[in-house]
Amino acid sequence: MYGWWGRVLYVDLTTKRVKEVVLDEKYYVEYIGGRGLAVRLLWDLNPPGVDPLSPYNHLVIAAGPLSALPLPSSGKLVVASKSPLTCGYGDGNIGTMASYHLRRTGYDAVVITGALKRPGYLYIEDNKVEFQDAEDLWGRSALEAEDGLMCIHGKNAGYLVIGPAGENLVRYATIVSQRGRSGGRPGIGAVMGSKKLKAIVVKGTREPTIANKEEFRKVSEEAYRKVLASDAYNFWIRQGTMATIVWSQQNSCLPTMNFREGVWEYYESISGDLMEKLKVERRGCPYCNMQCGNVVLDFSIEKSELDYENVAMLGSNILLSDLRRVAEVNRIADELGIDTISLGNVLGFHMEASERKLVDERVEWGDFREVKRLAVETAYRRGVGAFLAEGVMRMARSLGKEAEEFAIHVKGLEVSAYDCHSAPAMALAYGTSPIGAHHKDAWIISYEVRTDRLGYTREKAERLVFLQDVRGGMFESLTTCRLPWVEVGLDLEYYPKLLSAVTGTTWTLDSIRVVANRIYTLIRAYWIREYRDWSRELDYPPIRWFKQPLTKGPYAGVKLDFEKFNKMLDWYYEMRGWDSRGVPRLETLRKLNLEFTAPVLQEIVGLE
Ligand code: SF4
């Protein structure tokens, strides 16, 4: 096989046993890698109903056949597990040198199960695995831990670490790498913490195989040149995703006051233009020639890496003005290893609960000192932090019905930074995202703004399926960054061409979409297996967007229409080959070679 190694490394932390497993070629042809490989491994290996924070849950770190090869923005890897936040399938991608090194170990993925008795870290160098002590790193911030490990293993290695939030099982703790690149929003950092695994250090020295090197070089060089020649390139390099603050304000989707509104009068205090003035450095992922990690000096004159999502969620959503303050909270969250999107939601929810006197504590909107205090308390589960560490869904359930009406999440994962009162397709994207509400799988709001903003149409459902297939299916399994396509218009056809050159087999966008459809359907089967009492209500966006209209901005008075939303959801199910409950049909499972899930689904919900 070219492109893949055909081998996965299994590590059992309880027994400290390691084994190498050769996977059948069909795993790669049917799932490609990254997310695809991860969900298949989790389906096969995780006991149904496993407690996500128990030793029996598996953590998968997976690369794809294009990861960390010299082609645009390829330095990503996927971290996946059963989520402690949603109790369904959870994953995230991270742009990191760990991707480069994982690809060069000779393994396509590392699967970790069991738990250590005392804090430790894994050191993987090619096919050599060492279990190292991490007592002195436990309790340290993610940045300190990475620095400490780098002193031992040097700069020529990849580092995946957790902070105190992961150690203390905060349900939305992330895995952090390279001082602020983090991933695994649905609590994948807490899964590492539950295994007493502070870090994974990986060093690889083997060259991944490429079937047609000359063709690969030609296509890749051309793709790099196209990125540089794009009209959008110069502005992207200046602002990256931070330009979206102004765009969201103009289009009334900037999350404001716990997603109450889509505009904020002080949006300029957190804008991309202001960020440019504070910028001191640009960072990015390996092999990327459009690096978008904008580093600014925060309120304490420390470096903080910003993007749109963290600034909107820790800025407008909690009414925290002044970009340097927002940057400071962002930096603290990175040090603690806590997801900034969920943190912004949790704080917004808590502030609203306080305003409505549903909690004893009084927390004012935009109170910088309180926000910092609460972030730290959360990471250590101290005082009210133990409540905040549970995430919005559980917080709301414990406060009762009134609170559930302003709890902004889908399936337990807090919504990322687009208000959807006036964006029905983006609401559907959040509802049907395979990890709970996240924009990664379909940023359809830009299409919606350009076309039929308030329409509930079949075309939008169709576009959503396409975007999910490309973003959540193709890019997450290859595993490369979607932004060259999204932001500077790199033609999608480059990716099947590159995959064909690397693997030596012919791939087209259509054949990749078949894999994507399989991945989405298997992830859905996984959720149903874990939830058992599945219903279509689980695919609904937050109630607030249906019940409480916007009061400000160009769409004042607008809210989502329940009947029309349901119609779009029906179209979506039909296009995926799922029934009206959102359960894959037997015929769909057969068509996608997923018959092995049928007996389980049949027993739990019955198949149509
Ligand atoms: S565009 Fe940004 S996120 Fe994507 S690979 Fe480059 S630096 Fe990483």
Coordinates of C-alpha atoms and ligand atoms in Angstrom, one line a residue:
M1 CA 0.0 0.0 0.0
Y2 CA 1.2 3.5 -0.8
G3 CA 0.2 6.5 1.4
W4 CA -0.8 4.5 4.4
W5 CA 1.4 2.4 6.6
G6 CA -1.4 -0.2 7.2
R7 CA -0.5 -0.4 10.9
V8 CA -2.0 1.0 14.1
L9 CA -0.2 1.2 17.4
Y10 CA -2.3 0.0 20.4
V11 CA -1.2 1.1 23.9
D12 CA -2.8 -0.2 27.1
L13 CA -1.9 2.1 29.9
T14 CA -3.2 -0.3 32.6
T15 CA -1.0 -3.2 31.6
K16 CA 1.7 -1.1 29.9
R17 CA 1.4 -3.5 27.0
V18 CA 1.9 -2.3 23.5
K19 CA 1.0 -4.0 20.2
E20 CA 1.1 -3.3 16.6
V21 CA -2.0 -4.2 14.6
V22 CA -2.0 -4.6 10.8
L23 CA -5.3 -3.3 9.4
D24 CA -7.0 -4.7 6.4
E25 CA -6.6 -2.4 3.3
K26 CA -10.4 -2.1 3.2
Y27 CA -10.3 0.1 6.3
Y28 CA -8.3 2.6 4.4
V29 CA -10.3 2.4 1.2
E30 CA -13.6 2.7 3.1
Y31 CA -12.6 5.3 5.7
I32 CA -9.4 7.0 4.3
G33 CA -7.9 8.0 7.7
G34 CA -8.2 10.7 10.4
R35 CA -11.8 10.9 11.5
G36 CA -12.9 8.0 9.3
L37 CA -10.4 5.6 10.8
A38 CA -11.1 7.0 14.3
V39 CA -14.9 6.4 14.2
R40 CA -14.5 2.9 12.8
L41 CA -11.9 2.0 15.5
L42 CA -14.1 3.4 18.2
W43 CA -17.1 1.5 17.0
D44 CA -15.1 -1.7 16.9
L45 CA -13.2 -1.2 20.2
N46 CA -15.3 0.8 22.6
P47 CA -17.7 -1.3 24.7
P48 CA -21.3 0.0 24.0
G49 CA -22.3 2.4 26.7
V50 CA -18.8 2.8 28.1
D51 CA -18.2 5.5 30.6
P52 CA -16.2 8.1 28.7
L53 CA -14.0 8.8 31.8
S54 CA -13.4 5.1 32.5
P55 CA -10.2 3.2 31.5
Y56 CA -12.3 1.3 29.0
N57 CA -12.9 4.3 26.7
H58 CA -10.4 4.5 23.9
L59 CA -8.6 7.6 22.7
V60 CA -7.6 7.6 19.0
I61 CA -4.9 9.9 17.6
A62 CA -5.1 9.5 13.8
A63 CA -3.5 11.0 10.8
G64 CA -4.6 10.7 7.2
P65 CA -2.8 9.8 3.9
L66 CA -2.2 13.5 3.1
S67 CA -1.3 14.6 6.6
A68 CA 2.1 16.3 7.0
L69 CA 3.2 15.8 3.4
P70 CA 4.5 18.8 1.5
L71 CA 1.1 20.1 0.2
P72 CA -0.9 23.1 1.3
S73 CA -1.9 23.2 5.0
S74 CA -1.5 19.5 5.7
G75 CA -0.1 19.6 9.2
K76 CA -3.3 18.4 11.0
L77 CA -4.2 15.3 13.0
V78 CA -7.5 14.1 14.6
V79 CA -8.0 13.3 18.2
A80 CA -11.2 11.3 18.9
S81 CA -13.0 9.4 21.7
K82 CA -16.3 8.9 23.3
S83 CA -17.0 12.4 24.7
P84 CA -17.5 13.1 28.4
L85 CA -19.4 16.2 27.5
T86 CA -22.0 14.8 25.0
C87 CA -21.6 11.0 25.8
G88 CA -21.6 10.6 22.0
Y89 CA -18.9 10.5 19.3
G90 CA -16.4 13.4 19.9
D91 CA -13.3 14.6 18.0
G92 CA -11.3 17.6 17.0
N93 CA -8.3 18.4 14.8
I94 CA -5.1 20.0 15.8
G95 CA -2.5 21.7 13.6
T96 CA 0.8 20.6 15.1
M97 CA 4.2 19.1 14.6
A98 CA 2.8 16.1 16.3
S99 CA 1.1 15.4 13.0
Y100 CA 4.4 15.5 11.1
H101 CA 6.0 13.1 13.6
L102 CA 3.0 10.7 13.9
R103 CA 3.1 10.3 10.1
R104 CA 6.7 9.4 10.3
T105 CA 6.5 6.8 13.1
G106 CA 5.2 4.1 10.7
Y107 CA 1.7 4.1 12.2
D108 CA -1.5 5.6 10.8
A109 CA -3.0 6.0 14.3
V110 CA -2.3 5.4 18.0
V111 CA -5.1 3.9 20.0
I112 CA -4.8 4.3 23.8
T113 CA -6.9 2.5 26.4
G114 CA -6.6 1.7 30.1
A115 CA -5.4 4.2 32.7
L116 CA -2.1 4.8 34.5
K117 CA -2.0 4.5 38.3
R118 CA 0.2 7.6 38.6
P119 CA 0.6 10.6 36.3
G120 CA 2.7 9.8 33.3
Y121 CA 3.3 10.5 29.6
L122 CA 3.9 8.4 26.5
Y123 CA 7.1 8.8 24.5
I124 CA 6.8 7.2 21.0
E125 CA 9.8 7.2 18.7
D126 CA 9.1 5.2 15.5
N127 CA 8.1 1.8 16.8
K128 CA 9.6 2.3 20.3
V129 CA 7.2 3.2 23.1
E130 CA 8.2 4.3 26.6
F131 CA 5.9 5.0 29.6
Q132 CA 7.5 7.9 31.5
D133 CA 6.7 9.4 34.8
A134 CA 5.0 12.8 34.9
E135 CA 4.4 13.4 38.6
D136 CA 6.3 16.7 38.4
L137 CA 4.3 17.9 35.4
W138 CA 0.9 17.1 36.9
G139 CA -0.7 20.3 38.0
R140 CA 1.3 22.4 35.5
S141 CA -0.2 24.5 32.8
A142 CA -0.2 23.1 29.3
L143 CA 2.5 25.5 28.3
E144 CA 4.7 24.7 31.2
A145 CA 4.3 21.0 30.6
E146 CA 5.2 21.3 26.9
D147 CA 8.2 23.5 27.8
G148 CA 9.4 21.0 30.4
L149 CA 9.0 18.1 28.0
M150 CA 10.8 20.0 25.3
C151 CA 13.8 20.4 27.6
I152 CA 14.0 16.6 27.7
H153 CA 13.1 15.6 24.1
G154 CA 14.1 18.7 22.2
K155 CA 12.4 20.7 19.5
N156 CA 12.5 18.0 16.9
A157 CA 9.4 16.2 18.3
G158 CA 5.6 16.7 18.5
Y159 CA 3.8 17.4 21.8
L160 CA 0.2 16.8 22.8
V161 CA -0.4 17.9 26.4
I162 CA -3.3 18.6 28.8
G163 CA -3.6 21.4 31.4
P164 CA -5.2 21.4 34.8
A165 CA -8.7 21.3 33.1
G166 CA -8.0 17.9 31.6
E167 CA -6.5 16.6 34.8
N168 CA -9.6 17.7 36.7
L169 CA -11.9 16.2 34.2
V170 CA -13.6 19.4 33.0
R171 CA -16.0 18.1 30.5
Y172 CA -14.8 20.5 27.8
A173 CA -11.1 20.2 28.4
T174 CA -8.9 20.1 25.2
I175 CA -5.6 18.8 24.1
V176 CA -3.0 21.6 23.6
S177 CA 0.0 21.8 21.4
Q178 CA 2.5 24.5 20.5
R179 CA 1.4 27.1 23.0
G180 CA -2.2 27.6 22.0
R181 CA -3.1 25.2 19.2
S182 CA -5.8 23.1 20.8
G183 CA -8.4 20.6 19.7
G184 CA -10.9 18.1 21.0
R185 CA -13.7 20.4 22.2
P186 CA -15.9 17.6 23.4
G187 CA -13.6 16.9 26.4
I188 CA -10.9 14.8 24.7
G189 CA -8.5 16.5 27.2
A190 CA -10.6 15.1 30.1
V191 CA -10.3 11.6 28.5
M192 CA -6.5 12.0 28.7
G193 CA -6.8 13.3 32.3
S194 CA -9.0 10.3 33.3
K195 CA -6.2 8.0 32.1
K196 CA -3.6 10.1 34.1
L197 CA -1.9 10.8 30.8
K198 CA -0.4 14.3 30.9
A199 CA 1.2 14.2 27.5
I200 CA 2.1 12.2 24.4
V201 CA 5.4 13.0 22.8
V202 CA 6.0 11.6 19.4
K203 CA 9.1 11.5 17.2
G204 CA 9.1 9.8 13.8
T205 CA 11.9 9.4 11.3
R206 CA 10.4 7.3 8.5
E207 CA 9.4 8.9 5.2
P208 CA 5.7 8.2 4.2
T209 CA 5.4 6.4 0.9
I210 CA 4.1 8.2 -2.2
A211 CA 3.1 6.2 -5.2
N212 CA 3.6 8.8 -7.9
K213 CA 6.2 11.2 -6.6
E214 CA 6.5 13.3 -9.8
E215 CA 2.8 13.8 -10.2
F216 CA 2.5 14.6 -6.5
R217 CA 5.2 17.2 -6.6
K218 CA 3.7 18.8 -9.7
V219 CA 0.2 19.1 -8.3
S220 CA 1.3 20.2 -4.9
E221 CA 3.6 22.9 -6.2
E222 CA 0.8 24.2 -8.4
A223 CA -1.6 24.2 -5.4
Y224 CA 0.9 26.2 -3.3
R225 CA 1.3 28.7 -6.1
K226 CA -2.5 29.1 -6.4
V227 CA -2.8 29.9 -2.7
L228 CA -0.2 32.6 -3.0
A229 CA -1.8 34.0 -6.2
S230 CA -5.3 34.3 -4.7
D231 CA -6.8 37.8 -4.4
A232 CA -7.9 37.0 -0.9
Y233 CA -4.4 36.0 0.2
N234 CA -3.0 39.4 1.4
F235 CA -5.9 40.2 3.6
W236 CA -6.0 36.7 4.9
I237 CA -2.4 36.9 6.0
R238 CA -3.1 40.2 7.8
Q239 CA -6.2 39.1 9.7
G240 CA -6.9 35.4 9.2
T241 CA -10.3 34.4 10.7
M242 CA -10.4 37.6 12.8
A243 CA -11.9 39.5 9.8
T244 CA -15.1 37.5 10.6
I245 CA -15.9 39.8 13.6
V246 CA -16.9 42.7 11.3
W247 CA -18.5 40.3 8.8
S248 CA -20.6 38.7 11.6
Q249 CA -21.6 42.1 13.0
Q250 CA -22.6 43.3 9.5
N251 CA -24.6 40.1 8.9
S252 CA -26.2 40.0 12.4
C253 CA -24.7 36.7 13.5
L254 CA -22.1 37.9 16.1
P255 CA -23.0 36.0 19.3
T256 CA -24.0 38.6 21.8
M257 CA -25.1 38.2 25.5
N258 CA -25.4 34.4 25.4
F259 CA -26.7 34.3 21.9
R260 CA -29.5 36.7 22.7
E261 CA -28.6 39.1 19.8
G262 CA -26.6 39.0 16.6
V263 CA -25.1 42.5 16.8
W264 CA -23.0 44.3 19.5
E265 CA -22.5 48.0 19.6
Y266 CA -18.9 47.6 20.7
Y267 CA -17.8 45.1 18.1
E268 CA -14.9 47.4 17.0
S269 CA -13.2 46.9 20.3
I270 CA -12.5 43.2 19.4
S271 CA -12.2 43.6 15.6
G272 CA -9.6 42.3 13.2
D273 CA -8.4 45.9 12.5
L274 CA -7.6 46.3 16.2
M275 CA -6.0 42.9 16.3
E276 CA -3.6 44.0 13.5
K277 CA -2.4 46.9 15.6
L278 CA -1.6 44.6 18.5
K279 CA -0.1 41.8 16.5
V280 CA 3.4 40.8 17.3
E281 CA 3.8 37.4 15.6
R282 CA 2.2 35.0 13.2
R283 CA 2.0 31.2 13.9
G284 CA 0.6 28.3 12.0
C285 CA 0.6 24.6 11.3
P286 CA 3.3 22.7 9.5
Y287 CA 3.4 22.9 5.6
C288 CA 1.0 25.9 5.6
N289 CA 1.8 28.9 3.4
M290 CA -1.2 31.0 4.7
Q291 CA -0.6 30.8 8.4
C292 CA -3.4 32.3 10.4
G293 CA -2.4 32.1 14.1
N294 CA -2.4 35.8 15.0
V295 CA -0.4 36.4 18.2
V296 CA -1.0 39.6 20.1
L297 CA 0.2 40.9 23.5
D298 CA -2.6 40.7 26.0
F299 CA -3.5 42.8 29.0
S300 CA -0.6 41.4 31.0
I301 CA 1.8 41.7 28.0
E302 CA 1.9 38.0 27.4
K303 CA 1.5 36.4 24.0
S304 CA -2.0 35.1 23.1
E305 CA -2.9 33.4 19.8
L306 CA -6.3 34.6 18.6
D307 CA -8.9 33.5 16.1
Y308 CA -12.5 34.5 15.4
E309 CA -14.2 31.8 17.5
N310 CA -12.3 32.5 20.7
V311 CA -12.6 36.3 20.4
A312 CA -16.3 36.3 19.7
M313 CA -17.1 33.8 22.4
L314 CA -15.0 35.4 25.0
G315 CA -15.8 38.9 23.7
S316 CA -19.2 39.8 22.4
N317 CA -20.9 36.8 23.9
I318 CA -20.1 37.8 27.4
L319 CA -19.8 41.5 26.6
L320 CA -16.1 41.7 27.4
S321 CA -14.7 44.6 25.5
D322 CA -11.1 45.5 24.8
L323 CA -9.3 42.9 22.7
R324 CA -6.3 42.8 25.1
R325 CA -8.6 41.6 27.9
V326 CA -10.2 39.0 25.6
A327 CA -6.7 37.9 24.6
E328 CA -5.8 37.5 28.3
V329 CA -8.8 35.2 29.0
N330 CA -8.0 33.3 25.8
R331 CA -4.4 32.8 26.9
I332 CA -5.4 31.7 30.4
A333 CA -7.8 29.2 28.8
D334 CA -5.0 27.8 26.6
E335 CA -2.8 27.4 29.7
L336 CA -5.5 25.6 31.6
G337 CA -6.3 23.5 28.5
I338 CA -10.0 24.5 28.4
D339 CA -12.0 25.0 25.2
T340 CA -12.6 28.7 24.6
I341 CA -15.8 28.2 22.7
S342 CA -17.5 26.2 25.4
L343 CA -16.0 28.5 28.1
G344 CA -17.5 31.6 26.4
N345 CA -20.9 29.7 26.4
V346 CA -20.6 28.6 30.0
L347 CA -19.8 32.1 31.2
G348 CA -22.6 33.6 29.1
F349 CA -25.0 31.1 30.5
H350 CA -23.8 31.7 34.0
M351 CA -24.1 35.5 33.6
E352 CA -27.6 35.1 32.3
A353 CA -28.6 32.7 35.1
S354 CA -27.2 35.3 37.6
E355 CA -29.1 38.1 35.9
R356 CA -32.3 36.0 36.3
K357 CA -31.4 35.2 39.9
L358 CA -31.3 31.5 39.2
V359 CA -27.9 31.1 40.9
D360 CA -26.8 32.6 44.1
E361 CA -23.6 34.2 42.7
R362 CA -23.9 37.6 41.1
V363 CA -21.7 37.9 38.0
E364 CA -22.0 41.0 35.8
W365 CA -21.7 40.8 32.0
G366 CA -18.2 41.7 30.9
D367 CA -16.6 41.7 34.3
F368 CA -12.9 40.9 33.4
R369 CA -11.7 40.0 36.9
E370 CA -14.7 37.7 37.5
V371 CA -14.2 36.0 34.1
K372 CA -10.6 35.2 34.9
R373 CA -11.4 34.0 38.3
L374 CA -14.2 31.8 37.0
A375 CA -12.0 30.3 34.3
V376 CA -9.4 29.2 36.9
E377 CA -12.0 28.0 39.3
T378 CA -13.5 25.9 36.5
A379 CA -10.2 24.3 35.6
Y380 CA -9.6 23.2 39.2
R381 CA -13.3 22.5 39.9
R382 CA -13.2 24.8 42.9
G383 CA -16.3 26.4 44.4
V384 CA -18.7 27.4 41.6
G385 CA -16.1 26.1 39.2
A386 CA -17.3 22.5 39.8
F387 CA -20.7 23.6 38.5
L388 CA -19.2 25.4 35.5
A389 CA -16.9 22.5 34.7
E390 CA -20.0 20.4 33.8
G391 CA -20.9 22.4 30.7
V392 CA -24.1 24.3 29.7
M393 CA -26.4 21.3 29.2
R394 CA -25.8 19.8 32.7
M395 CA -25.8 23.3 34.3
A396 CA -29.2 24.0 32.8
R397 CA -30.7 20.7 33.8
S398 CA -29.7 21.3 37.4
L399 CA -31.3 24.8 37.4
G400 CA -34.6 23.7 35.8
K401 CA -36.9 24.5 32.9
E402 CA -36.4 28.3 32.7
A403 CA -32.6 27.7 32.4
E404 CA -33.0 25.1 29.6
E405 CA -34.6 27.9 27.5
F406 CA -31.4 29.8 27.3
A407 CA -29.0 26.9 27.3
I408 CA -27.1 27.2 24.0
H409 CA -25.9 23.7 23.0
V410 CA -26.7 20.8 20.7
K411 CA -26.4 17.3 22.2
G412 CA -24.4 18.8 25.0
L413 CA -21.7 20.5 22.9
E414 CA -21.9 24.3 23.2
V415 CA -22.6 26.3 20.0
S416 CA -19.7 27.9 18.2
A417 CA -19.7 31.6 17.3
Y418 CA -22.6 32.2 14.9
D419 CA -26.0 33.3 16.1
C420 CA -28.7 31.6 14.1
H421 CA -32.0 33.4 14.9
S422 CA -31.8 34.6 11.2
A423 CA -29.8 31.7 9.7
P424 CA -31.9 28.6 9.3
A425 CA -29.4 26.5 7.4
M426 CA -26.6 27.3 9.9
A427 CA -29.0 26.2 12.6
L428 CA -29.5 23.0 10.7
A429 CA -25.7 22.6 10.4
Y430 CA -25.3 22.9 14.1
G431 CA -28.2 20.5 14.7
T432 CA -26.7 17.8 12.4
S433 CA -23.0 18.3 13.1
P434 CA -21.6 14.9 14.1
I435 CA -20.0 16.0 17.3
G436 CA -22.8 18.4 18.6
A437 CA -22.9 22.1 17.7
H438 CA -19.7 23.0 15.9
H439 CA -19.0 25.0 12.8
K440 CA -16.2 22.8 11.5
D441 CA -18.4 20.5 9.5
A442 CA -20.4 23.1 7.7
W443 CA -19.9 26.8 7.6
I444 CA -23.0 27.3 5.5
I445 CA -23.8 30.7 6.9
S446 CA -21.6 32.4 4.3
Y447 CA -23.6 30.7 1.5
E448 CA -26.8 31.6 3.3
V449 CA -25.8 35.3 3.6
R450 CA -24.9 35.4 -0.2
T451 CA -28.1 33.7 -1.3
D452 CA -31.5 33.4 0.4
R453 CA -30.9 34.5 3.9
L454 CA -34.1 33.6 5.6
G455 CA -35.3 30.8 3.3
Y456 CA -35.9 27.2 4.5
T457 CA -35.2 25.5 1.2
R458 CA -34.3 22.1 -0.2
E459 CA -31.3 23.7 -1.9
K460 CA -29.9 24.7 1.5
A461 CA -30.3 21.2 2.8
E462 CA -28.5 19.9 -0.3
R463 CA -25.7 22.5 0.1
L464 CA -25.4 21.4 3.8
V465 CA -24.9 17.8 2.9
F466 CA -22.2 18.8 0.3
L467 CA -20.4 21.0 2.8
Q468 CA -20.4 18.3 5.4
D469 CA -19.1 15.7 3.0
V470 CA -16.3 18.0 1.9
R471 CA -15.4 19.6 5.3
G472 CA -16.2 17.0 7.8
G473 CA -15.7 14.0 5.5
M474 CA -12.9 14.8 3.1
F475 CA -10.7 17.2 5.0
E476 CA -11.2 15.5 8.4
S477 CA -10.2 12.1 7.0
L478 CA -7.3 13.3 4.7
T479 CA -6.3 15.0 7.3
T480 CA -5.6 18.5 6.0
C481 CA -6.9 22.0 6.7
R482 CA -10.0 23.2 4.9
L483 CA -9.1 26.9 4.9
P484 CA -7.1 27.0 1.6
W485 CA -10.4 26.0 -0.1
V486 CA -12.7 28.1 2.2
E487 CA -10.7 31.3 2.5
V488 CA -8.5 31.6 -0.6
G489 CA -10.5 29.5 -3.0
L490 CA -8.1 26.6 -3.8
D491 CA -10.0 24.3 -6.1
L492 CA -11.4 21.2 -4.4
E493 CA -10.2 19.1 -7.3
Y494 CA -6.6 19.3 -6.0
Y495 CA -7.4 17.0 -3.2
P496 CA -8.6 13.9 -5.1
K497 CA -5.6 14.5 -7.4
L498 CA -3.2 14.6 -4.5
L499 CA -4.8 11.5 -2.9
S500 CA -4.6 9.6 -6.2
A501 CA -0.9 10.5 -6.6
V502 CA -0.1 9.5 -3.0
T503 CA -2.0 6.2 -2.9
G504 CA -1.6 5.2 -6.5
T505 CA -5.4 4.5 -6.8
T506 CA -7.8 6.8 -8.6
W507 CA -9.9 9.0 -6.4
T508 CA -12.5 11.6 -7.5
L509 CA -14.5 14.1 -5.5
D510 CA -17.5 11.8 -5.9
S511 CA -15.7 8.7 -4.6
I512 CA -14.5 10.7 -1.6
R513 CA -18.1 11.8 -1.0
V514 CA -19.1 8.2 -0.8
V515 CA -16.6 7.7 2.0
A516 CA -17.8 10.9 3.7
N517 CA -21.4 9.7 3.6
R518 CA -20.2 6.4 5.2
I519 CA -18.4 8.3 7.9
Y520 CA -21.4 10.5 8.7
T521 CA -23.7 7.4 8.8
L522 CA -21.3 5.4 11.0
I523 CA -21.0 8.4 13.4
R524 CA -24.8 8.6 13.6
A525 CA -25.0 4.8 14.3
Y526 CA -22.4 5.3 17.1
W527 CA -24.6 8.1 18.7
I528 CA -27.6 5.9 18.5
R529 CA -25.7 2.9 20.1
E530 CA -24.6 5.1 23.0
Y531 CA -27.9 7.1 23.5
R532 CA -30.4 4.2 22.9
D533 CA -33.5 6.5 23.2
W534 CA -32.7 8.3 20.0
S535 CA -35.1 10.9 18.6
R536 CA -35.0 13.7 16.0
E537 CA -35.3 16.3 18.8
L538 CA -31.6 15.7 19.4
D539 CA -30.9 17.3 16.0
Y540 CA -32.7 20.5 17.0
P541 CA -30.8 23.7 17.6
P542 CA -31.2 25.6 20.9
I543 CA -34.8 26.6 21.9
R544 CA -33.8 30.2 22.3
W545 CA -33.6 30.7 18.5
F546 CA -37.2 29.5 18.0
K547 CA -38.7 31.3 21.0
Q548 CA -37.0 34.6 21.6
P549 CA -36.7 36.9 18.5
L550 CA -33.7 39.3 18.0
T551 CA -34.5 42.7 19.3
K552 CA -31.6 44.6 17.6
G553 CA -30.0 45.0 14.2
P554 CA -31.2 44.4 10.6
Y555 CA -33.1 41.2 11.6
A556 CA -34.8 42.6 14.7
G557 CA -38.0 40.6 15.3
V558 CA -36.7 37.5 13.5
K559 CA -36.6 34.0 15.0
L560 CA -36.5 30.4 13.6
D561 CA -39.7 28.9 12.4
F562 CA -40.2 25.5 13.9
E563 CA -42.4 23.9 11.2
K564 CA -40.1 25.1 8.4
F565 CA -37.0 24.0 10.2
N566 CA -38.5 20.5 10.6
K567 CA -39.2 20.4 6.8
M568 CA -35.5 21.2 6.1
L569 CA -34.5 18.5 8.6
D570 CA -36.7 16.0 6.7
W571 CA -34.9 16.8 3.5
Y572 CA -31.6 16.5 5.2
Y573 CA -32.5 13.0 6.5
E574 CA -33.8 12.0 3.1
M575 CA -30.5 13.0 1.4
R576 CA -28.5 11.0 3.9
G577 CA -30.7 8.0 3.6
W578 CA -31.9 8.2 7.2
D579 CA -35.6 7.8 8.3
S580 CA -37.7 10.5 9.9
R581 CA -36.2 9.8 13.3
G582 CA -32.7 10.4 11.9
V583 CA -31.9 6.7 12.0
P584 CA -30.0 5.3 9.0
R585 CA -32.2 3.0 6.9
L586 CA -31.2 -0.6 6.4
E587 CA -30.8 0.0 2.7
T588 CA -28.4 2.9 3.4
L589 CA -26.3 0.7 5.7
R590 CA -26.1 -2.0 3.0
K591 CA -25.2 0.5 0.3
L592 CA -22.4 2.0 2.5
N593 CA -21.0 -1.4 3.7
L594 CA -22.1 -0.6 7.2
E595 CA -24.3 -3.8 7.6
F596 CA -22.2 -4.7 10.7
T597 CA -24.1 -1.9 12.6
A598 CA -27.5 -3.2 11.5
P599 CA -28.1 -5.8 14.3
V600 CA -27.2 -3.3 17.0
L601 CA -29.4 -0.6 15.6
Q602 CA -32.2 -3.1 14.9
E603 CA -32.2 -4.2 18.5
I604 CA -32.1 -0.6 19.9
V605 CA -34.4 1.4 17.7
G606 CA -35.6 -0.9 14.9
L607 CA -34.7 -0.3 11.3
E608 CA -36.9 0.9 8.5
Ligands
SF4_1 S1 -4.7 28.0 7.5 FE1 -4.4 28.3 9.7 S2 -5.4 26.5 10.6 FE2 -5.1 26.1 8.4 S3 -3.2 25.0 8.4 FE3 -2.7 27.1 8.0 S4 -2.2 27.9 10.0 FE4 -3.3 26.0 10.3

